[in-house]
GROMACS .gro file of C-alpha atoms in nm:
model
  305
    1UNK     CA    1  10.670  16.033   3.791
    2UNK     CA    2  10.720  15.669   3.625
    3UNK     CA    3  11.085  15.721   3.724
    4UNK     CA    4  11.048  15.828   4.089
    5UNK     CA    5  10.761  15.511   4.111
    6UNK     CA    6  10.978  15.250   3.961
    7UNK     CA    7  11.281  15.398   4.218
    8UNK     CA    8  10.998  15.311   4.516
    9UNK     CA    9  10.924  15.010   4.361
   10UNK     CA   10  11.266  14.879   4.389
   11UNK     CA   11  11.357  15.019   4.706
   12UNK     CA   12  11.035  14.842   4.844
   13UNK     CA   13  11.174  14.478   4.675
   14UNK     CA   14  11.493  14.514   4.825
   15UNK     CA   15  11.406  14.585   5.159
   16UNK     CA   16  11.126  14.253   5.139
   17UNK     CA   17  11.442  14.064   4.985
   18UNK     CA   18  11.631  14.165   5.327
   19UNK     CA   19  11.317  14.088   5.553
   20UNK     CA   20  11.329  13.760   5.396
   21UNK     CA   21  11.725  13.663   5.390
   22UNK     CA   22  11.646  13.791   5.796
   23UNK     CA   23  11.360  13.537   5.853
   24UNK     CA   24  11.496  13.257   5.663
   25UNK     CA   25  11.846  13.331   5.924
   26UNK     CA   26  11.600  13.334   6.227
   27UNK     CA   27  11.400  13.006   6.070
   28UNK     CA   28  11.708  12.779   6.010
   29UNK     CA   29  11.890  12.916   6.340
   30UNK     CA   30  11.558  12.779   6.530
   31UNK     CA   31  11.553  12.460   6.296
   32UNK     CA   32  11.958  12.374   6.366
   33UNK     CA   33  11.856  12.462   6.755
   34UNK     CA   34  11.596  12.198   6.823
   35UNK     CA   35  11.804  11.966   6.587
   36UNK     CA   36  12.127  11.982   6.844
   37UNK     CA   37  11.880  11.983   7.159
   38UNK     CA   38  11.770  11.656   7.039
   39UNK     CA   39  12.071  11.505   6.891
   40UNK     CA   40  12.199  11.585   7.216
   41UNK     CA   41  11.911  11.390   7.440
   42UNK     CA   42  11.889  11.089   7.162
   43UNK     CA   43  12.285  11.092   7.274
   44UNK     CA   44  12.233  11.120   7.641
   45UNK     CA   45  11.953  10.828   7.626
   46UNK     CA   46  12.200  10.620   7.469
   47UNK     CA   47  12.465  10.638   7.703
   48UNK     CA   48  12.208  10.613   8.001
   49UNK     CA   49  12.081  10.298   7.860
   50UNK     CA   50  12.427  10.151   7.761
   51UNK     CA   51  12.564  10.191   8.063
   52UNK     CA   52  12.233  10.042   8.221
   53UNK     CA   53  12.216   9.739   8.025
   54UNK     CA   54  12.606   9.670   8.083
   55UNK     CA   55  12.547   9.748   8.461
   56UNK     CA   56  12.247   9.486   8.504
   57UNK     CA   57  12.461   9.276   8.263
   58UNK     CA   58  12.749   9.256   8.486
   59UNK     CA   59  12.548   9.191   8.805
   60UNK     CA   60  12.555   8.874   8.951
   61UNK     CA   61  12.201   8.743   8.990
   62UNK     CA   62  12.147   8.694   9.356
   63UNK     CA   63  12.248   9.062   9.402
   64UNK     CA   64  11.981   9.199   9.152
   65UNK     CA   65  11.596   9.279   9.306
   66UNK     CA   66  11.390   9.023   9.248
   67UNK     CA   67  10.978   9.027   9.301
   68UNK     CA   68  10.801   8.774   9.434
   69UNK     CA   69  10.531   8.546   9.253
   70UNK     CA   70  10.343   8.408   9.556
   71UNK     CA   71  10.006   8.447   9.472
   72UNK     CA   72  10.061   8.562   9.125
   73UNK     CA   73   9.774   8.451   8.823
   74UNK     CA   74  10.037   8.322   8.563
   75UNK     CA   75   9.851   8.225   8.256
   76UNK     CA   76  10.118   7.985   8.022
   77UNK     CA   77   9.978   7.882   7.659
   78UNK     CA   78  10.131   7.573   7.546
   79UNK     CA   79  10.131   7.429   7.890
   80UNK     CA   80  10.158   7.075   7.801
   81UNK     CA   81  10.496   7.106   7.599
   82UNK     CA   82  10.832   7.042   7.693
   83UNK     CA   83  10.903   7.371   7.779
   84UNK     CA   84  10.562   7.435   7.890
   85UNK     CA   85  10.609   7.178   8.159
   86UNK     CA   86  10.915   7.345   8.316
   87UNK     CA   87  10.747   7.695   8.339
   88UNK     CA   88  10.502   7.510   8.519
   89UNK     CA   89  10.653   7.340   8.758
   90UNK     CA   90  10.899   7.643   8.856
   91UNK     CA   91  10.578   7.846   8.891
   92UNK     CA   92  10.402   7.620   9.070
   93UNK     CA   93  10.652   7.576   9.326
   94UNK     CA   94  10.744   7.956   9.340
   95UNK     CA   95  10.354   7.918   9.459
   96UNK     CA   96  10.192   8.142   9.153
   97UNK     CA   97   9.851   8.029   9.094
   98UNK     CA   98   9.938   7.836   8.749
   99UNK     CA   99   9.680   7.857   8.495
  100UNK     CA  100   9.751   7.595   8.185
  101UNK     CA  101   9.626   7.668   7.833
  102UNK     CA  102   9.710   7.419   7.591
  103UNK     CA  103   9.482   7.237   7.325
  104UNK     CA  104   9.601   6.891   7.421
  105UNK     CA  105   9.445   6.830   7.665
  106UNK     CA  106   9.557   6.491   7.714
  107UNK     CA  107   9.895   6.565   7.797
  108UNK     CA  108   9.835   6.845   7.999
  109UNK     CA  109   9.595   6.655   8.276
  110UNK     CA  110   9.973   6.445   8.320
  111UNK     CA  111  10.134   6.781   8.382
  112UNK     CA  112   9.866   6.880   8.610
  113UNK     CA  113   9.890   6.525   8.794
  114UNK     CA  114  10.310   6.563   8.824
  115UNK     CA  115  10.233   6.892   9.018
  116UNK     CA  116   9.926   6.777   9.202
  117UNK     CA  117  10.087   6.521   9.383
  118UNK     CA  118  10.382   6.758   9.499
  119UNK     CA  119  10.134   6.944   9.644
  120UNK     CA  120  10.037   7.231   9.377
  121UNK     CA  121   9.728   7.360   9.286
  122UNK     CA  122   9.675   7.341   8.923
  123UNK     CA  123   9.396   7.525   8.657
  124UNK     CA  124   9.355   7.391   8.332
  125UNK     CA  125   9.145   7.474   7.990
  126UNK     CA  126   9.181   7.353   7.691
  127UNK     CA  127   9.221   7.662   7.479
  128UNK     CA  128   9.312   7.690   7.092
  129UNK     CA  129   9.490   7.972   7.087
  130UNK     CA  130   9.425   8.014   6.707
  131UNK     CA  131   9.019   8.049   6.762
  132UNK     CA  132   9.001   8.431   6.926
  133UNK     CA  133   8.635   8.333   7.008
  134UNK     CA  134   8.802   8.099   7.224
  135UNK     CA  135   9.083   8.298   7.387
  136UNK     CA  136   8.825   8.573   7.546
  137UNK     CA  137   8.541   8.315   7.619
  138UNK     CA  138   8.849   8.104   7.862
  139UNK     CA  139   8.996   8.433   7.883
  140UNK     CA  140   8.638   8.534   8.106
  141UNK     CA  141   8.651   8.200   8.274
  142UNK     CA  142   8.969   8.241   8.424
  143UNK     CA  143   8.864   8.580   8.541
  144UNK     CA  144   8.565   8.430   8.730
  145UNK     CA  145   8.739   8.142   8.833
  146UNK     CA  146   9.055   8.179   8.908
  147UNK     CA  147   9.138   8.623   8.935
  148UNK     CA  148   9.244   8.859   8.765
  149UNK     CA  149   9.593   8.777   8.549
  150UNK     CA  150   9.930   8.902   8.642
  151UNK     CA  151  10.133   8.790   8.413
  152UNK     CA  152  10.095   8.656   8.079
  153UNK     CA  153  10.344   8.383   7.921
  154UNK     CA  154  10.318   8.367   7.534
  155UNK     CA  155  10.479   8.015   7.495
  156UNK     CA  156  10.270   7.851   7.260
  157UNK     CA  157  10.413   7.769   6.925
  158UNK     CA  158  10.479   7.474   6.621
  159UNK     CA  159  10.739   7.410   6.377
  160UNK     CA  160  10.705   7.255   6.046
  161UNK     CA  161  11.048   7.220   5.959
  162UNK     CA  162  11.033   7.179   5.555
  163UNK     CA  163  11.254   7.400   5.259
  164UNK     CA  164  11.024   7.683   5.142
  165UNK     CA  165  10.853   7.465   4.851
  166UNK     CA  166  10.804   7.182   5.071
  167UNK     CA  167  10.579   7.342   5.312
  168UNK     CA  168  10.224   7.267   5.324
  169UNK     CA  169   9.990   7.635   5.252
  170UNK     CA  170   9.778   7.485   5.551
  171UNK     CA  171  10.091   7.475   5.817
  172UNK     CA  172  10.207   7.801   5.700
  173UNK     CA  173   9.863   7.947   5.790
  174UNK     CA  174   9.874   7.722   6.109
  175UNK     CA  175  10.223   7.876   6.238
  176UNK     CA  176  10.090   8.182   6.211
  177UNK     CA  177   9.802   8.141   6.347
  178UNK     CA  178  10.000   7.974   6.685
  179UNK     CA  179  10.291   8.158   6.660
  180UNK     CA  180  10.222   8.536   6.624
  181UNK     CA  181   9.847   8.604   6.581
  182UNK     CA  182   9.717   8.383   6.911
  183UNK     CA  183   9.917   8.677   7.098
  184UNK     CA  184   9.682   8.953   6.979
  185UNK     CA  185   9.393   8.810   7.131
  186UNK     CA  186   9.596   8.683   7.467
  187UNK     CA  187   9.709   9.034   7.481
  188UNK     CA  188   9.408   9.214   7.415
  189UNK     CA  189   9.214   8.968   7.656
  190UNK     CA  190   9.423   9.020   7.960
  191UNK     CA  191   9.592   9.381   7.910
  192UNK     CA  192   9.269   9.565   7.981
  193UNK     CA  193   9.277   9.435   8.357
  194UNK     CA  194   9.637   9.495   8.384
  195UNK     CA  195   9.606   9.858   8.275
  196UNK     CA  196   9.300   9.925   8.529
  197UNK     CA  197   9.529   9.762   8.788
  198UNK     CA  198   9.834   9.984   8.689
  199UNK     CA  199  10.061   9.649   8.681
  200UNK     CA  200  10.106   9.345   8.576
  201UNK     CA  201  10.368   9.148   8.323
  202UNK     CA  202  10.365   9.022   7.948
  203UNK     CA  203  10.607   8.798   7.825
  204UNK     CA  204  10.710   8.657   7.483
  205UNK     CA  205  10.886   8.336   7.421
  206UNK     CA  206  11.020   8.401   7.039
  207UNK     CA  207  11.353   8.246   6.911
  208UNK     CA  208  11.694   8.377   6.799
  209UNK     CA  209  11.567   8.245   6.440
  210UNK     CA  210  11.370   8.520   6.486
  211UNK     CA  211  11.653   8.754   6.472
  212UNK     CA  212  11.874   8.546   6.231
  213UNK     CA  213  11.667   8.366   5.931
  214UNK     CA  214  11.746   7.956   5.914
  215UNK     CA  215  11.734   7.668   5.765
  216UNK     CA  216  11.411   7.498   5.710
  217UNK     CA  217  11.236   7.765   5.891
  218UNK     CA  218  11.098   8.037   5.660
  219UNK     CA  219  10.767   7.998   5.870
  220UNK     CA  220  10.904   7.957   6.193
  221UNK     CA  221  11.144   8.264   6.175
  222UNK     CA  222  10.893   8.485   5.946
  223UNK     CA  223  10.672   8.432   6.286
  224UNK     CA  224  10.944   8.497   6.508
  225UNK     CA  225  11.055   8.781   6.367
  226UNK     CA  226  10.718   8.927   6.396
  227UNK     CA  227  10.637   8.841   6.751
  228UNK     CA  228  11.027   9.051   6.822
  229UNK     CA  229  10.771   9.331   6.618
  230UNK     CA  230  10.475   9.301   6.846
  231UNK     CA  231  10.634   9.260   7.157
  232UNK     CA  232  10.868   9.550   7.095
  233UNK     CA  233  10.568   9.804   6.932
  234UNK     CA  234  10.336   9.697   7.219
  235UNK     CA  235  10.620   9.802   7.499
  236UNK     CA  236  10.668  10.111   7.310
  237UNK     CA  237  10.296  10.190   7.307
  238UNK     CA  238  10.251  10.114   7.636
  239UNK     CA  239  10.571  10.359   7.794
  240UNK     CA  240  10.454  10.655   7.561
  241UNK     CA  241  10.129  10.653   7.710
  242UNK     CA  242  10.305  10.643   8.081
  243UNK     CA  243  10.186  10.324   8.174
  244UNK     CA  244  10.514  10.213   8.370
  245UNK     CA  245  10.380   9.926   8.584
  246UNK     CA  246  10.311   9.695   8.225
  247UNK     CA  247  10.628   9.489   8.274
  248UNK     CA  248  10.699   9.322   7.958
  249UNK     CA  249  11.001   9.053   7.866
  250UNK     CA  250  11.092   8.860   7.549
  251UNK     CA  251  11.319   8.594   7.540
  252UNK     CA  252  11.499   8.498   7.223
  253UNK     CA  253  11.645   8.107   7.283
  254UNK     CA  254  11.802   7.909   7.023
  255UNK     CA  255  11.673   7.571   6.933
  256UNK     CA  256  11.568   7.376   7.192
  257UNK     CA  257  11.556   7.025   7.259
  258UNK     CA  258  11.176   6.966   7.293
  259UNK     CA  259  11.108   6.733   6.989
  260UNK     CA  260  11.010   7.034   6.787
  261UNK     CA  261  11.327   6.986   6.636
  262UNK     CA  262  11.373   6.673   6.586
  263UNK     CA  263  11.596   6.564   6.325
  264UNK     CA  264  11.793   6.900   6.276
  265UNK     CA  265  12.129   6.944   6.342
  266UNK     CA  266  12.287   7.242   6.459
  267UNK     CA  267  12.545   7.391   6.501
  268UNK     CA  268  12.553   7.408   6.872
  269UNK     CA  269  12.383   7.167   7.153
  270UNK     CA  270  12.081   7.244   7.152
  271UNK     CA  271  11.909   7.417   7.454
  272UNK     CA  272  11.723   7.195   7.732
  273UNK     CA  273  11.323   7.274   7.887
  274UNK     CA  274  11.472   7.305   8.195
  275UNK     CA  275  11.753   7.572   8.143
  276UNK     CA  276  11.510   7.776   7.890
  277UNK     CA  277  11.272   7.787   8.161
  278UNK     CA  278  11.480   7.854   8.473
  279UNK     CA  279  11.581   8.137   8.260
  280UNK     CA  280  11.262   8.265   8.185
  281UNK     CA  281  11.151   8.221   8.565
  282UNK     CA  282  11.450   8.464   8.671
  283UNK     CA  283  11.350   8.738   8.362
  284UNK     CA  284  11.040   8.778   8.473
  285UNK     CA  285  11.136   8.779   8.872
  286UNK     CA  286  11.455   9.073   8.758
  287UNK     CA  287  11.189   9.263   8.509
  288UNK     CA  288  11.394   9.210   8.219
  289UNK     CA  289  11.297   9.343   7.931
  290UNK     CA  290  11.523   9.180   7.624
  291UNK     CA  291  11.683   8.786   7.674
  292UNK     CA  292  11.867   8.605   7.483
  293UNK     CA  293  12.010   8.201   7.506
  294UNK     CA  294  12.292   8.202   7.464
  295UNK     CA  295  12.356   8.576   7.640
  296UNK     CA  296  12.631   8.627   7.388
  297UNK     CA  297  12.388   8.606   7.107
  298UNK     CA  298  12.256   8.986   7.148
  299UNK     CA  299  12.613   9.086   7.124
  300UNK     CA  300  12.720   8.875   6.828
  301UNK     CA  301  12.372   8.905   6.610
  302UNK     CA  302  12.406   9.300   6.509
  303UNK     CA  303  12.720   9.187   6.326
  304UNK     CA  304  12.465   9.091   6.079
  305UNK     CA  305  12.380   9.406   5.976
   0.00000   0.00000   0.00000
């Protein structure tokens, strides 16, 4: 009897051993399935968007679609700058309704003067953009007073321009505070409408020291680098959740020749307001989603890696 049990016994392993080899087969056959199926779309998507961004590369400006910005509510931080000033004035006379936020306030009444006498409707607040408090309450005035926002220009920013050791701890907190965390509450004062709307357009003016530390600018390109981050997390968020009509564009120039940087010395002429922002103007009329100044840059930069 403890023979003929023991033979059961083993009979009964064996075939569980067998049910098991079977199941494991069945498991790693599904597993190496759905692994293919989406190696094989993460392939697909990266020839579709390849061949996209080479397309739209290739094509000649005037024969890409371009939207219109008549009537548009364009709010620009650091409206008073040199750069600033550009964006204005192309907006203004591509007749957006130009909103200016900049905490000198002084300089940006001249701005607002330059385009009143061509003719241009102009609103101004002085806004620090480091004070949240002070981003919605402005935020809500422009709502009453001016309309609803269409498109949101992230352009405020400051430089301190010192060696690592050499930086004050109170500008490092300050070029934070400008550069990267005043977008969170632009963002999360305007996006709201823009979502109920089902359109509208964010974009982000960050820097190619962003992408490539430099010189001199371990705060400058530590908040560069995260408002690349933020811009590129927020698109991503808002496409997963099928919200299409969010356009949203950051452009990546190299040092520009605003006074910012006065006193360095690169390696290549520096960029001028008006070409940054005639550049920015056409992004945001095209859609586009990832700029760089020079173009080449976005080519040459992943050689870093």
């Amino acid at each position: 009897m403890v023979l003929l049990f023991i033979r059961h016994l083993d009979i009964a392993i064996k075939k569980h051993e067998i049910m098991s080899v079977i199941e494991w087969i069945k498991r790693t056959t599904l597993i190496a399935i759905a692994i293919s199926l989406e190696v094989a779309v993460m392939l697909w998507l990266m020839f579709y968007f390849f061949t996209e961004t080479l397309i739209l590369t290739l094509t000649p400006t005037f024969m890409r679609t371009q939207k219109s910005l008549r009537g548009k509510v364009v709010v620009l931080t650091g409206g008073a700058g040199g750069v600033g000033q550009e964006l204005a004035l192309r907006l203004a006379r591509a007749n957006a309704k130009v909103v200016l936020w900049d905490i000198n306030e002084e300089a940006m009444v001249k701005v607002k003067d330059n385009l009143e006498k061509e003719g241009h409707q102009v609103y101004c607040y002085t806004v620090d953009v480091t004070d949240r408090k002070n981003v919605y309450k402005n935020a809500d005035l422009v709502k009453q007073e001016v309309g609803v926002v269409d498109i949101l220009i992230n352009n405020a920013g400051i430089v301190c321009g010192n060696t690592f050791l050499d930086i004050p701890d109170y500008m490092i907190e300050k070029t934070f505070q400008v550069n990267i965390l005043s977008n969170y509450w632009t963002v999360k004062a305007f996006l709201p409408d823009m979502l109920r709307k089902g359109k509208g357009h964010i974009v982000t003016v960050s820097s190619l020291t962003g992408m490539l530390g430099t010189y001199k600018c371990t705060d400058y390109s530590a908040t560069k680098h995260a408002t690349i981050g933020f811009h590129e997390s927020l698109h991503t968020e808002l496409k997963t959740h099928g919200h299409r009509g969010i356009s949203m564009t950051i452009v990546c120039p190299y040092f520009i020749n605003t006074g910012m940087f006065a006193g360095c010395k690169p390696n290549m002429p520096m960029l001028t307001p008006r070409e940054v922002s005639k550049r920015i103007i056409t992004a945001i009329k095209q859609n586009e989603v990832y700029v760089t100044m020079p173009t080449w840059a976005r080519f040459v930069l992943p050689l870093k890696q």
